[in-house]
mmCIF file of C-alpha atoms in Angstrom:
data_model
loop_
_atom_site.group_PDB
_atom_site.id
_atom_site.type_symbol
_atom_site.label_atom_id
_atom_site.label_comp_id
_atom_site.label_asym_id
_atom_site.label_seq_id
_atom_site.Cartn_x
_atom_site.Cartn_y
_atom_site.Cartn_z
ATOM 1 C CA MET A 5 -16.870 11.450 -60.416
ATOM 2 C CA ASP A 6 -13.087 11.491 -62.524
ATOM 3 C CA ASN A 7 -10.922 9.037 -62.254
ATOM 4 C CA VAL A 8 -12.758 6.649 -59.628
ATOM 5 C CA ASP A 9 -12.898 3.413 -60.405
ATOM 6 C CA TYR A 10 -14.711 0.571 -58.794
ATOM 7 C CA VAL A 11 -13.851 -3.025 -57.290
ATOM 8 C CA LYS A 12 -15.045 -5.345 -59.319
ATOM 9 C CA ASP A 13 -13.726 -8.361 -57.521
ATOM 10 C CA LEU A 14 -14.278 -8.467 -53.643
ATOM 11 C CA ASP A 15 -11.895 -11.208 -53.168
ATOM 12 C CA ALA A 16 -9.206 -10.061 -54.714
ATOM 13 C CA PRO A 17 -6.308 -7.744 -52.421
ATOM 14 C CA LEU A 18 -6.877 -4.065 -52.575
ATOM 15 C CA GLU A 19 -3.279 -2.988 -50.747
ATOM 16 C CA GLY A 20 -2.304 -0.213 -51.794
ATOM 17 C CA ILE A 21 -5.120 1.369 -54.077
ATOM 18 C CA GLY A 22 -6.670 4.618 -52.697
ATOM 19 C CA LEU A 23 -10.452 3.965 -52.021
ATOM 20 C CA LEU A 24 -12.758 6.326 -51.482
ATOM 21 C CA VAL A 25 -15.344 5.984 -48.692
ATOM 22 C CA CYS A 26 -18.680 7.320 -48.160
ATOM 23 C CA ASN A 27 -20.558 8.208 -45.185
ATOM 24 C CA PRO A 28 -24.057 8.422 -45.313
ATOM 25 C CA LYS A 29 -24.926 10.497 -42.580
ATOM 26 C CA GLN A 30 -22.251 12.611 -43.765
ATOM 27 C CA GLY A 31 -23.088 12.837 -47.186
ATOM 28 C CA ARG A 32 -19.317 13.247 -48.400
ATOM 29 C CA PHE A 33 -16.574 10.558 -49.438
ATOM 30 C CA ALA A 34 -12.928 9.984 -47.514
ATOM 31 C CA ALA A 35 -9.567 8.640 -48.720
ATOM 32 C CA LEU A 36 -8.477 5.514 -47.553
ATOM 33 C CA GLN A 37 -5.247 4.296 -48.316
ATOM 34 C CA THR A 38 -5.517 -0.028 -47.780
ATOM 35 C CA GLY A 39 -2.462 -1.274 -46.600
ATOM 36 C CA ALA A 40 -1.348 2.229 -45.405
ATOM 37 C CA LYS A 41 0.326 1.988 -41.079
ATOM 38 C CA PRO A 42 -2.231 3.416 -38.722
ATOM 39 C CA MET A 43 -0.294 6.850 -37.040
ATOM 40 C CA PRO A 44 -0.107 5.695 -33.624
ATOM 41 C CA SER A 45 -2.127 7.368 -31.232
ATOM 42 C CA SER A 46 -1.000 9.940 -28.387
ATOM 43 C CA SER A 47 -0.879 8.053 -25.500
ATOM 44 C CA ALA A 48 1.560 5.668 -27.452
ATOM 45 C CA THR A 49 3.732 8.299 -27.878
ATOM 46 C CA SER A 50 3.221 10.238 -24.264
ATOM 47 C CA ASP A 51 6.086 10.091 -21.471
ATOM 48 C CA PRO A 52 4.618 8.173 -17.956
ATOM 49 C CA GLN A 53 6.692 9.932 -15.856
ATOM 50 C CA LEU A 54 5.548 13.219 -17.189
ATOM 51 C CA GLU A 55 1.849 12.502 -17.460
ATOM 52 C CA ALA A 56 2.113 11.467 -13.729
ATOM 53 C CA LEU A 57 4.066 14.879 -12.167
ATOM 54 C CA LEU A 58 1.312 17.082 -14.967
ATOM 55 C CA ARG A 59 -1.857 15.287 -12.726
ATOM 56 C CA ILE A 60 0.257 15.610 -9.437
ATOM 57 C CA LYS A 61 0.697 19.774 -10.454
ATOM 58 C CA SER A 62 -3.630 19.155 -11.153
ATOM 59 C CA ALA A 63 -3.682 17.842 -7.217
ATOM 60 C CA ILE A 64 -1.472 20.127 -5.460
ATOM 61 C CA ASP A 65 -1.555 23.312 -7.303
ATOM 62 C CA ASN A 66 -3.990 25.308 -7.614
ATOM 63 C CA ASP A 67 -2.449 28.717 -7.878
ATOM 64 C CA ASN A 68 -0.078 27.858 -10.138
ATOM 65 C CA CYS A 69 2.951 28.157 -7.917
ATOM 66 C CA LEU A 70 5.182 25.663 -10.399
ATOM 67 C CA LYS A 71 4.418 27.570 -14.113
ATOM 68 C CA GLU A 72 7.729 25.917 -15.583
ATOM 69 C CA TRP A 73 5.495 22.511 -14.600
ATOM 70 C CA THR A 74 4.169 22.490 -18.536
ATOM 71 C CA ARG A 75 3.514 19.899 -20.732
ATOM 72 C CA GLU A 76 6.066 21.786 -23.696
ATOM 73 C CA SER A 77 8.833 22.264 -21.123
ATOM 74 C CA GLY A 78 8.699 18.477 -19.508
ATOM 75 C CA ALA A 79 9.011 17.222 -23.131
ATOM 76 C CA ASN A 80 11.759 15.070 -23.826
ATOM 77 C CA SER A 81 12.728 15.123 -20.279
ATOM 78 C CA GLY A 82 12.721 18.304 -19.099
ATOM 79 C CA TYR A 83 10.689 17.635 -16.241
ATOM 80 C CA CYS A 84 14.524 16.443 -14.783
ATOM 81 C CA GLN A 85 14.792 20.648 -14.436
ATOM 82 C CA TRP A 86 12.082 21.257 -12.607
ATOM 83 C CA ARG A 87 12.421 22.206 -9.183
ATOM 84 C CA GLY A 88 11.009 20.058 -6.542
ATOM 85 C CA ILE A 89 12.101 16.915 -9.607
ATOM 86 C CA ASP A 90 15.480 15.450 -8.644
ATOM 87 C CA CYS A 91 16.151 12.702 -11.601
ATOM 88 C CA ASP A 92 18.638 10.102 -11.940
ATOM 89 C CA ASN A 93 19.323 9.329 -15.749
ATOM 90 C CA ASN A 94 15.912 10.465 -16.608
ATOM 91 C CA MET A 95 14.012 8.254 -13.872
ATOM 92 C CA VAL A 96 11.923 10.018 -11.268
ATOM 93 C CA PRO A 97 13.347 8.712 -7.871
ATOM 94 C CA ARG A 98 12.708 12.101 -5.789
ATOM 95 C CA ILE A 99 9.598 14.963 -6.252
ATOM 96 C CA LEU A 100 11.590 17.688 -2.873
ATOM 97 C CA LEU A 101 8.266 20.116 -3.455
ATOM 98 C CA ARG A 102 9.648 21.646 0.184
ATOM 99 C CA SER A 103 9.987 25.220 0.719
ATOM 100 C CA GLY A 104 13.893 25.354 0.216
ATOM 101 C CA VAL A 105 13.608 23.983 -3.155
ATOM 102 C CA ILE A 106 10.016 26.048 -4.161
ATOM 103 C CA GLY A 107 8.920 28.437 -1.954
ATOM 104 C CA VAL A 108 5.829 28.468 -0.331
ATOM 105 C CA GLY A 109 2.472 28.513 -2.026
ATOM 106 C CA LEU A 110 1.310 25.251 -2.929
ATOM 107 C CA GLN A 111 -2.720 25.169 -3.007
ATOM 108 C CA GLY A 112 -4.422 21.668 -2.638
ATOM 109 C CA THR A 113 -5.002 18.025 -1.226
ATOM 110 C CA MET A 114 -2.280 15.387 -0.949
ATOM 111 C CA PRO A 115 -2.903 12.983 -4.555
ATOM 112 C CA PRO A 116 -4.211 9.591 -4.717
ATOM 113 C CA ALA A 117 -2.557 6.683 -5.737
ATOM 114 C CA ALA A 118 -3.393 6.420 -9.734
ATOM 115 C CA MET A 119 -2.017 9.932 -9.863
ATOM 116 C CA PHE A 120 1.487 8.410 -9.621
ATOM 117 C CA SER A 121 0.777 5.282 -12.361
ATOM 118 C CA GLY A 122 4.188 6.810 -14.287
ATOM 119 C CA LEU A 123 6.884 7.322 -11.582
ATOM 120 C CA THR A 124 8.571 3.105 -11.077
ATOM 121 C CA LYS A 125 11.279 4.413 -9.629
ATOM 122 C CA LEU A 126 9.643 6.854 -6.783
ATOM 123 C CA GLY A 127 11.418 6.663 -3.160
ATOM 124 C CA GLU A 128 11.206 10.012 -1.537
ATOM 125 C CA LEU A 129 7.806 12.254 -1.635
ATOM 126 C CA ASN A 130 8.524 14.940 0.438
ATOM 127 C CA ILE A 131 6.560 17.718 0.777
ATOM 128 C CA CYS A 132 6.306 20.339 3.304
ATOM 129 C CA ASP A 133 6.130 23.660 4.443
ATOM 130 C CA GLN A 134 2.883 24.173 2.378
ATOM 131 C CA LEU A 135 0.127 25.355 4.556
ATOM 132 C CA GLY A 136 -2.077 25.475 1.586
ATOM 133 C CA ILE A 137 -2.300 21.711 1.182
ATOM 134 C CA SER A 138 -5.026 20.303 3.188
ATOM 135 C CA GLY A 139 -7.329 16.904 2.931
ATOM 136 C CA THR A 140 -6.090 14.076 4.559
ATOM 137 C CA LEU A 141 -3.271 10.719 3.656
ATOM 138 C CA PRO A 142 -4.327 8.990 1.079
ATOM 139 C CA SER A 143 -4.585 5.847 2.494
ATOM 140 C CA ASP A 144 -3.833 4.337 -1.533
ATOM 141 C CA TRP A 145 -0.138 5.432 -1.013
ATOM 142 C CA SER A 146 0.080 1.379 0.104
ATOM 143 C CA GLN A 147 -0.022 0.631 -3.203
ATOM 144 C CA MET A 148 3.126 2.844 -4.182
ATOM 145 C CA LYS A 149 5.040 -0.611 -2.939
ATOM 146 C CA GLN A 150 8.678 1.469 -3.970
ATOM 147 C CA LEU A 151 8.428 4.492 -0.999
ATOM 148 C CA GLU A 152 11.342 4.264 0.948
ATOM 149 C CA ASP A 153 11.154 7.764 2.721
ATOM 150 C CA ILE A 154 8.011 10.412 3.325
ATOM 151 C CA ARG A 155 8.165 13.221 4.322
ATOM 152 C CA ILE A 156 4.709 15.079 4.759
ATOM 153 C CA VAL A 157 5.821 17.965 6.751
ATOM 154 C CA ASN A 158 4.182 21.125 8.583
ATOM 155 C CA ASN A 159 1.079 20.911 6.295
ATOM 156 C CA SER A 160 -2.352 21.752 7.418
ATOM 157 C CA LEU A 161 -3.540 18.511 7.326
ATOM 158 C CA THR A 162 -6.295 16.284 9.267
ATOM 159 C CA GLY A 163 -7.887 13.287 10.050
ATOM 160 C CA THR A 164 -6.283 9.969 10.705
ATOM 161 C CA MET A 165 -2.572 8.331 9.845
ATOM 162 C CA PRO A 166 -3.497 5.736 7.223
ATOM 163 C CA ALA A 167 -3.052 1.768 8.803
ATOM 164 C CA ALA A 168 -2.518 0.502 5.106
ATOM 165 C CA TRP A 169 0.671 1.964 4.938
ATOM 166 C CA ALA A 170 1.880 -0.857 7.262
ATOM 167 C CA SER A 171 2.250 -2.510 3.992
ATOM 168 C CA LEU A 172 4.847 0.020 2.815
ATOM 169 C CA SER A 173 7.992 -2.694 3.281
ATOM 170 C CA ARG A 174 10.382 -0.592 2.350
ATOM 171 C CA LEU A 175 10.460 2.071 4.143
ATOM 172 C CA LYS A 176 12.620 4.002 6.253
ATOM 173 C CA VAL A 177 11.993 7.742 6.816
ATOM 174 C CA MET A 178 7.950 8.862 7.994
ATOM 175 C CA HIS A 179 7.724 12.113 8.749
ATOM 176 C CA LEU A 180 4.615 13.717 9.482
ATOM 177 C CA TRP A 181 4.775 16.371 12.204
ATOM 178 C CA GLY A 182 2.925 20.095 11.631
ATOM 179 C CA ASN A 183 0.241 18.962 10.734
ATOM 180 C CA LYS A 184 -3.590 18.263 12.391
ATOM 181 C CA LEU A 185 -3.491 14.654 12.331
ATOM 182 C CA THR A 186 -5.777 12.823 15.485
ATOM 183 C CA GLY A 187 -6.517 9.179 15.971
ATOM 184 C CA GLN A 188 -4.296 7.275 17.942
ATOM 185 C CA ILE A 189 -0.894 5.310 16.008
ATOM 186 C CA PRO A 190 -1.789 2.212 14.091
ATOM 187 C CA ASP A 191 -0.914 -0.631 15.802
ATOM 188 C CA SER A 192 -0.013 -2.219 12.250
ATOM 189 C CA TYR A 193 2.977 0.103 11.761
ATOM 190 C CA LYS A 194 4.924 -2.634 14.084
ATOM 191 C CA ALA A 195 4.639 -5.054 10.091
ATOM 192 C CA LEU A 196 7.512 -1.425 8.934
ATOM 193 C CA GLY A 197 10.320 -3.844 9.415
ATOM 194 C CA ALA A 198 12.440 -1.622 7.604
ATOM 195 C CA LEU A 199 11.678 1.986 9.048
ATOM 196 C CA GLU A 200 14.596 3.610 11.018
ATOM 197 C CA ASP A 201 12.838 7.307 11.548
ATOM 198 C CA ILE A 202 10.002 8.352 13.350
ATOM 199 C CA GLY A 203 8.511 12.327 13.153
ATOM 200 C CA TRP A 204 4.801 12.058 13.999
ATOM 201 C CA GLY A 205 5.427 15.479 16.531
ATOM 202 C CA GLN A 206 3.470 18.690 16.670
ATOM 203 C CA ASN A 207 0.147 17.005 15.790
ATOM 204 C CA LEU A 208 -3.141 16.100 17.595
ATOM 205 C CA LEU A 209 -2.570 12.582 18.104
ATOM 206 C CA THR A 210 -4.434 10.407 20.839
ATOM 207 C CA GLY A 211 -4.223 7.321 22.876
ATOM 208 C CA THR A 212 -0.944 5.800 23.750
ATOM 209 C CA ILE A 213 2.020 5.193 22.633
ATOM 210 C CA PRO A 214 2.175 1.259 20.854
ATOM 211 C CA ALA A 215 4.603 -1.079 22.852
ATOM 212 C CA SER A 216 4.657 -3.257 19.415
ATOM 213 C CA LEU A 217 6.953 0.048 17.667
ATOM 214 C CA GLY A 218 9.610 -1.683 20.104
ATOM 215 C CA GLU A 219 9.575 -4.396 17.057
ATOM 216 C CA LEU A 220 10.600 -2.412 14.843
ATOM 217 C CA LYS A 221 14.229 -3.270 15.065
ATOM 218 C CA LYS A 222 16.111 -1.161 12.890
ATOM 219 C CA LEU A 223 14.640 2.439 13.938
ATOM 220 C CA ARG A 224 16.875 4.620 15.892
ATOM 221 C CA ILE A 225 14.903 7.658 15.695
ATOM 222 C CA LEU A 226 11.083 8.666 17.080
ATOM 223 C CA MET A 227 9.852 12.555 17.468
ATOM 224 C CA LEU A 228 6.743 11.994 19.297
ATOM 225 C CA GLY A 229 6.314 15.443 21.565
ATOM 226 C CA GLN A 230 3.676 17.811 20.581
ATOM 227 C CA ASN A 231 0.822 16.098 19.924
ATOM 228 C CA ARG A 232 -2.043 14.563 23.155
ATOM 229 C CA LEU A 233 -0.374 11.040 23.824
ATOM 230 C CA THR A 234 -1.052 9.707 27.584
ATOM 231 C CA GLY A 235 0.830 7.250 29.014
ATOM 232 C CA ILE A 236 4.758 6.540 29.364
ATOM 233 C CA LEU A 237 7.181 5.174 27.077
ATOM 234 C CA PRO A 238 6.525 1.621 26.439
ATOM 235 C CA ASP A 239 9.921 -0.769 27.622
ATOM 236 C CA SER A 240 10.182 -2.017 24.474
ATOM 237 C CA LEU A 241 11.370 1.166 23.472
ATOM 238 C CA GLN A 242 13.775 2.722 26.465
ATOM 239 C CA GLY A 243 16.072 2.041 24.245
ATOM 240 C CA LEU A 244 16.099 4.244 22.089
#
């Protein structure tokens, strides 16, 4: 090979010297410029909010109802222009996937908490009127401590109300009505001290209304109609 020299002093600095490195397994030479800065990885330059929104779409939009939700259109905070996304200063505090905003047609299941990683300012999660959304409510949403408003309404969800959500200390609104939820109301929800508005009607809930809900001092609205609950309204809730 022409213009090829050898490294004679292995202890000498090599910065700025072009090298040819042979890979014996592949039988070829590769150019290497010493002292060059490594190229940034794609993960280092990616937008964590965009990546999270694309993961969420992959879970709930099997029929591509949200056609504009693409990596290309979402670049440079372009997701702030997407239907169903509300931004403040290029941060995403609200996801509003209800019929009046995006129409109907979502198909899939509720994303686990890991898919929301990167949405550090997300406070309101609204997925409503999507009969193609089935499965259960993710218990691990309890990890999303910043949530203040959950409205998962008029879908096709089954299973029980996650007792682990009792750790959502900032939660003010929990609307779950219009699904097919079963089981009893978790007594652990008495820990939701910020809760003001409960909407759990039009489900298949059974058992009695926990008197412990009366410990929710900020509670102003309690909607439990059209379930299979038994007993009477506890005295602790009579003042609502």
